[in-house]
XYZ file of N, CA, C and O in Angstrom:
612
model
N 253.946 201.055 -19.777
C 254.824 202.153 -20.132
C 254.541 203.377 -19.267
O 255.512 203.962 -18.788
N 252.990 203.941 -18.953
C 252.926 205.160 -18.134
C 253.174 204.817 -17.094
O 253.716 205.712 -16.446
N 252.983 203.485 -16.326
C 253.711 202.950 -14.988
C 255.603 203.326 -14.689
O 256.175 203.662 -13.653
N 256.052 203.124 -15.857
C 257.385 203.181 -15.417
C 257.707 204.655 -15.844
O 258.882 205.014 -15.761
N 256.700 205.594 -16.321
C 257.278 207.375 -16.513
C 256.798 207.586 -15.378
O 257.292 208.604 -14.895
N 255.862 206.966 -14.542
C 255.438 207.173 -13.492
C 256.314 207.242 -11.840
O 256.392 208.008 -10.880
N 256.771 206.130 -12.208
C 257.798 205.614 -11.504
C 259.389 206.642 -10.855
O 259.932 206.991 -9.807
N 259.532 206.736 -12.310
C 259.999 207.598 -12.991
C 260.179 209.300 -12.483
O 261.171 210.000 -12.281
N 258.739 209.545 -12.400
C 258.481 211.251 -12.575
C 258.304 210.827 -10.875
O 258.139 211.845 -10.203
N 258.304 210.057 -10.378
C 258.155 210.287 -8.675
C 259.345 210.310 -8.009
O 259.609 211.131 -7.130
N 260.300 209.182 -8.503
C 261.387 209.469 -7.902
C 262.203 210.955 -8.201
O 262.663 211.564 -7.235
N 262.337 211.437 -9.421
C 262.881 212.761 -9.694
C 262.306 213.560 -8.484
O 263.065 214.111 -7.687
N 260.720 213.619 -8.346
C 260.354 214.662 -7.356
C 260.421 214.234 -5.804
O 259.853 214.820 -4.883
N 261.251 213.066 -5.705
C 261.530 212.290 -4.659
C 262.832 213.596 -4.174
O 262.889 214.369 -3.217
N 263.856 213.318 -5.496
C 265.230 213.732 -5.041
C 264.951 215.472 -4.914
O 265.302 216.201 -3.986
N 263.961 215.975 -6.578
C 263.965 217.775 -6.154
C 263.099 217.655 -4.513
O 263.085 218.802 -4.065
N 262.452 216.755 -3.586
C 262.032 217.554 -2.654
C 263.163 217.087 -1.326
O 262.942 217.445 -0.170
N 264.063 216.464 -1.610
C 264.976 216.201 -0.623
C 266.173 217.499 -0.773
O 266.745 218.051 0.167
N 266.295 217.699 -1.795
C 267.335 218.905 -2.383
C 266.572 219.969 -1.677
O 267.341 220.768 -1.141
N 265.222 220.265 -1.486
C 264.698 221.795 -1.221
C 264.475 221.431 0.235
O 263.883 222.238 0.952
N 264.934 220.196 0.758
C 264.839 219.833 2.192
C 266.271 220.204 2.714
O 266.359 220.843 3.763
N 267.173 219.904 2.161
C 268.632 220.096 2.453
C 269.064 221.656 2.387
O 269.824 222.137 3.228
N 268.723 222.127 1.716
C 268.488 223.627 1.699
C 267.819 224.263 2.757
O 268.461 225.300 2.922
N 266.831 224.238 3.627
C 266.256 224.778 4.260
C 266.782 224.399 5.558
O 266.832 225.247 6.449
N 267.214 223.113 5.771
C 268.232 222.240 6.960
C 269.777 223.426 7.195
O 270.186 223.895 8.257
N 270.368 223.638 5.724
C 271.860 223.843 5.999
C 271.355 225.430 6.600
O 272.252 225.766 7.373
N 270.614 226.193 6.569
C 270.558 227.216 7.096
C 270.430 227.330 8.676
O 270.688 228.395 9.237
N 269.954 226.000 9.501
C 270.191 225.489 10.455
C 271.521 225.350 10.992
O 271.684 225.341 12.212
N 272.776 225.209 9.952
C 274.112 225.018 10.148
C 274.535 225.314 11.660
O 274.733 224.623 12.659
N 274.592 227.062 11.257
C 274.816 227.947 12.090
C 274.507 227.437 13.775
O 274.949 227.911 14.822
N 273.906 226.698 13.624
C 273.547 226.532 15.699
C 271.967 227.677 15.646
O 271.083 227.393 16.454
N 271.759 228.756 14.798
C 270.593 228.892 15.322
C 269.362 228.644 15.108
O 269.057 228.410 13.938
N 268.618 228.627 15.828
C 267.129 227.799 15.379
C 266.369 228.977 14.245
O 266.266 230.202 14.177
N 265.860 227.587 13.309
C 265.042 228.421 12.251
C 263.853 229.323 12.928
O 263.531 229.290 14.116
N 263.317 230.075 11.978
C 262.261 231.195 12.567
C 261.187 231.283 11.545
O 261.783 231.169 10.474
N 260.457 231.366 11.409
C 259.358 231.998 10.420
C 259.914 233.114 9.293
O 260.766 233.964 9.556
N 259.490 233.003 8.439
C 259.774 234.128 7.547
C 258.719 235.171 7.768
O 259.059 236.337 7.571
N 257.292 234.883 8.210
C 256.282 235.638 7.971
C 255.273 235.170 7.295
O 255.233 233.940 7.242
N 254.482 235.713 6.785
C 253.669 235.655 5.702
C 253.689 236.670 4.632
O 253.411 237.839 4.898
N 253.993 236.303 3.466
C 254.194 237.238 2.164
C 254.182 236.381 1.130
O 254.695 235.264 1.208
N 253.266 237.086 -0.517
C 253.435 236.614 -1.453
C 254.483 236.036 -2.257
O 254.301 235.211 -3.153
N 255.981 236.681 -1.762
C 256.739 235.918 -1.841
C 257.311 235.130 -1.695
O 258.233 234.784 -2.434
N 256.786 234.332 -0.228
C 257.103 233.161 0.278
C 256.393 231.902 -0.456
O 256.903 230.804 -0.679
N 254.774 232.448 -0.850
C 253.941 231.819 -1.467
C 253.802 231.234 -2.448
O 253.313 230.142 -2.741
N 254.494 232.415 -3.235
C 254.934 232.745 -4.604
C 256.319 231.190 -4.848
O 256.203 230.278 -5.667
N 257.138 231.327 -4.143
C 258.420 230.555 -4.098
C 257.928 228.498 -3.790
O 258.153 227.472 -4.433
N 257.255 228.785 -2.578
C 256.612 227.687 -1.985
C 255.907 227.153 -3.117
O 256.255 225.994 -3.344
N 255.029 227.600 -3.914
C 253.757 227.362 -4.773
C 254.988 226.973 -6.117
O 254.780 225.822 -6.501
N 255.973 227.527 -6.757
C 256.991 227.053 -8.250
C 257.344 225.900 -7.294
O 256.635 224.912 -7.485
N 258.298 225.765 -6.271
C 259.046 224.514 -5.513
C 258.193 223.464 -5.294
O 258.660 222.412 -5.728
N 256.845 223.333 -4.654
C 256.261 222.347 -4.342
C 254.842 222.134 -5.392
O 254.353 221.016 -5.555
N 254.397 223.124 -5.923
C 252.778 223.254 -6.497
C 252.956 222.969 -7.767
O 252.231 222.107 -8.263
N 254.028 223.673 -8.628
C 253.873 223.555 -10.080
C 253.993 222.197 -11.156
O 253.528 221.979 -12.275
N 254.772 221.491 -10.313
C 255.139 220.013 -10.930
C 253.830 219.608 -11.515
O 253.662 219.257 -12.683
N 252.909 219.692 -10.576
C 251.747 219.185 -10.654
C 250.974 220.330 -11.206
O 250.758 220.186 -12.410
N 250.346 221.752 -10.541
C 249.443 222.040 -11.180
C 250.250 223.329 -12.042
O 249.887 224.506 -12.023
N 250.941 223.005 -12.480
C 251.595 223.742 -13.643
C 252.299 225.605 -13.146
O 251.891 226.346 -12.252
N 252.959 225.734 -13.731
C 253.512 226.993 -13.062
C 252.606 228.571 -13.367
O 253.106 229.600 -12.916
N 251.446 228.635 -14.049
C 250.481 229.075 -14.174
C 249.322 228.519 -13.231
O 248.141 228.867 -13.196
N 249.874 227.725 -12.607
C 248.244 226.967 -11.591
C 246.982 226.570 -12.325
O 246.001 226.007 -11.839
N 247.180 226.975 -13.637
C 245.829 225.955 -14.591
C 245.506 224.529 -14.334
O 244.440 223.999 -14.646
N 246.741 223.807 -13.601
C 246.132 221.820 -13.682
C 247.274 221.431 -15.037
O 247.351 220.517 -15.858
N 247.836 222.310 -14.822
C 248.829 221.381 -16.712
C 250.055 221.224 -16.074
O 250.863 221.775 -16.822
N 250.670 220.758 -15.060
C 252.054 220.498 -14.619
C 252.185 219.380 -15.263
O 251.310 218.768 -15.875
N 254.094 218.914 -15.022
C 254.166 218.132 -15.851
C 253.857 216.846 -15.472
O 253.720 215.952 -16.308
N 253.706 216.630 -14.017
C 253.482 215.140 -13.442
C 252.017 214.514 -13.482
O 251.623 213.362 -13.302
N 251.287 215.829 -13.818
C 249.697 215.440 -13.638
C 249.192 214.204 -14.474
O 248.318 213.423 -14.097
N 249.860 214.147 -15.637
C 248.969 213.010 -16.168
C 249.486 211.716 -15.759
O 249.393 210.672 -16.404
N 250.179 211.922 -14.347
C 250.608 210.443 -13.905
C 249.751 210.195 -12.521
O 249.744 209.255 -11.726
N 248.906 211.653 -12.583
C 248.366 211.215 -11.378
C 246.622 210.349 -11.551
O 245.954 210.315 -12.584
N 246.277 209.776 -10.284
C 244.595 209.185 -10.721
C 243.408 210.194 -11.131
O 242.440 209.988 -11.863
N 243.844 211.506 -10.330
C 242.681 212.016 -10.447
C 243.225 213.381 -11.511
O 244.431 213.612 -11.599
N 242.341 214.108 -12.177
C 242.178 215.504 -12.694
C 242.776 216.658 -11.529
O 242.368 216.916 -10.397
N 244.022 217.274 -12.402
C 244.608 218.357 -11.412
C 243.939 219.497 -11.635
O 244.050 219.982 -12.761
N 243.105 220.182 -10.647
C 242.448 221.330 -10.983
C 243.178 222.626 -11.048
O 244.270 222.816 -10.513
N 242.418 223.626 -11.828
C 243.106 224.659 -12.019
C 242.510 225.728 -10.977
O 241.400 226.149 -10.651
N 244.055 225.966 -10.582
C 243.841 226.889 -9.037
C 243.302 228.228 -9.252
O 242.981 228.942 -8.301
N 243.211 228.525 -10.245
C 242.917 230.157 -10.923
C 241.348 229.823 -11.289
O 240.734 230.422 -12.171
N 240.836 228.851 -10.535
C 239.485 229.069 -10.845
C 238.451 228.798 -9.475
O 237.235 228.629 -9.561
N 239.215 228.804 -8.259
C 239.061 228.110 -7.194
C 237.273 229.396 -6.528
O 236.128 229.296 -6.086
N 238.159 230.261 -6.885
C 236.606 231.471 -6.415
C 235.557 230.987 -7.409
O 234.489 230.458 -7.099
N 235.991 231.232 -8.638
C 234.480 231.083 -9.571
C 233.780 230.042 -9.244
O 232.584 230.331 -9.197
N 234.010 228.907 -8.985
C 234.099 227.739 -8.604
C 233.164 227.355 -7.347
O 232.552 226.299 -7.180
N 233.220 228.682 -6.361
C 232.579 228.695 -5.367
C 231.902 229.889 -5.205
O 232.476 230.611 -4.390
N 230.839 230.396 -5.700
C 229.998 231.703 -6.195
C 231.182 232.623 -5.770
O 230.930 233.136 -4.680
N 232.445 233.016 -6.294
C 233.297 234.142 -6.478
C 233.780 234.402 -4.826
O 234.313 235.423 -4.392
N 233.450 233.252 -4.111
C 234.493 233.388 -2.993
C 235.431 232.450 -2.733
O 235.119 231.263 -2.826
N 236.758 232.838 -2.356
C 237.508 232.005 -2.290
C 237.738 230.853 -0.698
O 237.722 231.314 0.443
N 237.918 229.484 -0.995
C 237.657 229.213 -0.469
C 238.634 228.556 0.850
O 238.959 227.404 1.138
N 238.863 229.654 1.362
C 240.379 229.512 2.473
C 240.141 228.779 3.066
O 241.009 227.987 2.700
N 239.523 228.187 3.928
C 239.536 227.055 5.021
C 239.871 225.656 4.250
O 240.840 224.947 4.522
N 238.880 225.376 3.220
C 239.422 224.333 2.539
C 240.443 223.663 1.639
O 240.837 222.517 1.426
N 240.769 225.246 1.081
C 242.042 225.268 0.827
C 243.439 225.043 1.588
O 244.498 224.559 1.189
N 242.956 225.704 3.137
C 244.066 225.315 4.369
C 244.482 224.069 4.650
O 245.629 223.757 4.971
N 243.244 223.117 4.493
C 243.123 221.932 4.905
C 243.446 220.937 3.823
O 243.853 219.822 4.149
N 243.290 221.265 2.545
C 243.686 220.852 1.320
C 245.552 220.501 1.422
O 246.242 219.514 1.678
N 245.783 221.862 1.075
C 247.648 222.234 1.610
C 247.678 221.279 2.870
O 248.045 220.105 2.808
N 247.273 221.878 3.958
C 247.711 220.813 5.389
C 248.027 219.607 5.394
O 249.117 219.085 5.625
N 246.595 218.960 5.013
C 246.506 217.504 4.644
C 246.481 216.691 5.779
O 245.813 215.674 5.960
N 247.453 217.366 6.694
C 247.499 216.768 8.365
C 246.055 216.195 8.954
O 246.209 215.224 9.695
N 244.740 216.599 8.768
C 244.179 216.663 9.009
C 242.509 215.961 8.263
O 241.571 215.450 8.875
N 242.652 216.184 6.894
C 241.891 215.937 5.691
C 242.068 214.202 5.340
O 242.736 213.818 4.380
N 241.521 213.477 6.063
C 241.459 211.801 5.652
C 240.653 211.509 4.681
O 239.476 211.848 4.796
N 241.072 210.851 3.563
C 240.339 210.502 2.563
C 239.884 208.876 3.295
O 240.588 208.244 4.084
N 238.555 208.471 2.781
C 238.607 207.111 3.301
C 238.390 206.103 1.847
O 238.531 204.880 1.841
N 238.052 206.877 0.761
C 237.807 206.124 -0.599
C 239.242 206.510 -1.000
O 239.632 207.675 -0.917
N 239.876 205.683 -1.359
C 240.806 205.984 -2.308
C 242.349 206.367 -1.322
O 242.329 206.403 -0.092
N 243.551 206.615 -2.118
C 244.614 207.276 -1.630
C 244.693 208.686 -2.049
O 244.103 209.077 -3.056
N 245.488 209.552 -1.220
C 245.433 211.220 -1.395
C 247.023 211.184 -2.764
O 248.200 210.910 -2.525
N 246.552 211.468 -3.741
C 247.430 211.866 -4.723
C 248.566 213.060 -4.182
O 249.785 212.954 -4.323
N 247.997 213.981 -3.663
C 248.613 215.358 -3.378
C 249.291 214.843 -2.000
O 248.847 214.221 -1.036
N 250.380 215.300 -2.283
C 251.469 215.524 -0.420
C 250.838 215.710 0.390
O 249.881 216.422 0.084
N 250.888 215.266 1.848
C 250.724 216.269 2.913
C 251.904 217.475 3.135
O 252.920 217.309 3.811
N 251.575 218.615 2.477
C 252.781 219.640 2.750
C 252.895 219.923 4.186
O 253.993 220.238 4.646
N 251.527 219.810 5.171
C 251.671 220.207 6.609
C 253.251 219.467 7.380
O 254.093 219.986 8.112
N 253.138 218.141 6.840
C 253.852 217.164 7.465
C 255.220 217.348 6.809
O 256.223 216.799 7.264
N 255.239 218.202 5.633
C 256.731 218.007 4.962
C 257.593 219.530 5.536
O 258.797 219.608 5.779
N 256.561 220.648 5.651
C 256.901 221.703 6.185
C 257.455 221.392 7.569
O 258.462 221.974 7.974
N 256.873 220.568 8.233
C 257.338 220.421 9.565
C 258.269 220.224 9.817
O 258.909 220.802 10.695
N 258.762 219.043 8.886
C 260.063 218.309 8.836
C 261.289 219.043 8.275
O 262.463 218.821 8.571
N 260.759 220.064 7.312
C 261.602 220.957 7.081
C 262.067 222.257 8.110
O 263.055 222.976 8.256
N 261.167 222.143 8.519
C 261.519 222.920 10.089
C 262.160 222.301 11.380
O 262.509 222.762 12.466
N 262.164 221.381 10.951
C 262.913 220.889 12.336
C 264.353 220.786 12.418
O 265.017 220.137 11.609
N 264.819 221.406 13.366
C 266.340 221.287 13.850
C 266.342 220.975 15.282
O 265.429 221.123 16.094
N 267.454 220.543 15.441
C 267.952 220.326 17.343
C 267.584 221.135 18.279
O 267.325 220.812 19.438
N 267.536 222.601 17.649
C 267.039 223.950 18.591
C 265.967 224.785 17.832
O 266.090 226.010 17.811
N 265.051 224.253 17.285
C 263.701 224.747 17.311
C 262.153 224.328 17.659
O 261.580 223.782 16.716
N 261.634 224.438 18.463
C 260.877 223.444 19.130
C 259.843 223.418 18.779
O 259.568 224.481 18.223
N 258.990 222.693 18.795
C 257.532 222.125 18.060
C 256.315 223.944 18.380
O 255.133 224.086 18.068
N 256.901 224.592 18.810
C 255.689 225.562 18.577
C 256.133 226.380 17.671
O 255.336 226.826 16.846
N 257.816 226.835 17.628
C 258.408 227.724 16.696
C 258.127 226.741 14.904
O 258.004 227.410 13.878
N 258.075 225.205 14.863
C 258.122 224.909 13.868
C 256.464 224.951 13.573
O 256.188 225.254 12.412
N 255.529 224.736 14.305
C 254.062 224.680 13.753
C 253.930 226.339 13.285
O 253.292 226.649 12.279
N 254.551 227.257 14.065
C 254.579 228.989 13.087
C 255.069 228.545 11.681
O 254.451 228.966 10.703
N 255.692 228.067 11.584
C 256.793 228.519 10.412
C 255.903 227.729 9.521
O 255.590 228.289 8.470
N 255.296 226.179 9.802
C 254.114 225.290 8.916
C 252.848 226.437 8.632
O 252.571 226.661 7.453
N 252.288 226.966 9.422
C 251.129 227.579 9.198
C 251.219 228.618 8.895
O 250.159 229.123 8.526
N 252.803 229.762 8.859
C 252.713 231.105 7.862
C 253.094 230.384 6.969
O 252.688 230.947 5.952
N 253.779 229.219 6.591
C 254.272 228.981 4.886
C 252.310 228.547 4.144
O 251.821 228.733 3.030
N 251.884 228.102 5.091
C 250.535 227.707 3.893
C 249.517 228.571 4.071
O 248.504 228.472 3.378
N 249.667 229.629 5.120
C 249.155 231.230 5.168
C 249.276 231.953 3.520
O 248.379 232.380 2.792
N 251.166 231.862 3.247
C 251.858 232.272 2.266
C 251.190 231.893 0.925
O 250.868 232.574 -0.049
N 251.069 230.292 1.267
C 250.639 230.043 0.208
C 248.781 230.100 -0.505
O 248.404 229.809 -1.640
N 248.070 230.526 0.541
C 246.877 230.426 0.358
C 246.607 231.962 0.074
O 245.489 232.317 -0.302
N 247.696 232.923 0.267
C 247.209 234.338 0.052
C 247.865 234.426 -1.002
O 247.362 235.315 -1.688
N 249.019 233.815 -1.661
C 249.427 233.208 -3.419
C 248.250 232.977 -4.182
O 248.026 233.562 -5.242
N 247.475 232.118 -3.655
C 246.580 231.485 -4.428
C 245.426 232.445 -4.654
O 244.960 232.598 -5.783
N 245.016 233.017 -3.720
C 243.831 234.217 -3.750
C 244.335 235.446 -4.492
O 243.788 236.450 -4.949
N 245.362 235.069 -4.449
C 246.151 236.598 -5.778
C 245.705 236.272 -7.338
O 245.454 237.142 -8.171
N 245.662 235.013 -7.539
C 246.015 234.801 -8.763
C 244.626 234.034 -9.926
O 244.687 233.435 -11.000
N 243.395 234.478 -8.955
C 241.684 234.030 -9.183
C 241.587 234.841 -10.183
O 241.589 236.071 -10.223
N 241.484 233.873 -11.174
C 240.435 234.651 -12.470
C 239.093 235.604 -11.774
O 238.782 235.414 -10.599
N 238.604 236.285 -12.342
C 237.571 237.278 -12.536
C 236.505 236.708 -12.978
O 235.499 237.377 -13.212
């Protein structure tokens, strides 16, 4: 039975991440090549409800709704400093988000590679692999200065 809610709760986030793919494509319409937004909490902020919350809940505690379909314990992101004597821990967190990079060799990676989905969401006919690696690395810039906003005390 949790196999087929499983099943289930993946394909839904199959179709919401093709929908937030098609969205970011039609703005491409136009003929001109996408650009970076920057880096801002609001990009972070947006990025982190669209791609983060399913899973670690829209508070970032670990209580999203897909988590209990996943293998491992979704941690709660609001504890990521305490966690590490009260510093937060950006590099691994970069590489966490990236994923591009982070090979698990026990096991399969539960979590997306967002590096690889950002990319793809950046890509059009006229934006070329350096304008799209900006736009990958301020969105998980965005999202890692989201995450350092929102550290318990």
């Amino acid at each position: 039975m949790k196999r087929g809610y499983l099943v289930l709760t993946l394909a839904v986030s199959g179709l919401m991440m093709i929908g937030a793919e098609g969205t970011i494509a039609a703005g491409s319409l136009a003929g001109a090549p996408l650009v970076s937004e920057g880096i801002s909490l609001e990009l972070g902020h947006r990025d982190y409800m669209n791609y983060c919350a399913a899973c670690h809940g829209a508070e970032a505690k670990g209580d999203g709704t897909l988590g209990e379909f996943l293998t491992l314990a979704v941690p709660d992101l609001t504890k990521l400093s305490k966690l590490n004597a009260g510093k937060f821990p950006e590099e691994r967190v970069m590489e966490v988000i990236d994923g591009r990079v982070d090979v698990k060799v026990h096991g399969m990676r539960d979590m997306p590679v967002w590096g690889d989905w950002f990319n793809r969401e950046a890509a059009s006919s006229n934006t070329d692999k350096v304008a799209r690696e900006l736009i990958v690395n301020d969105r998980i810039a965005s999202l890692i200065n989201y995450l350092k906003s929102i550290q318990t005390k």
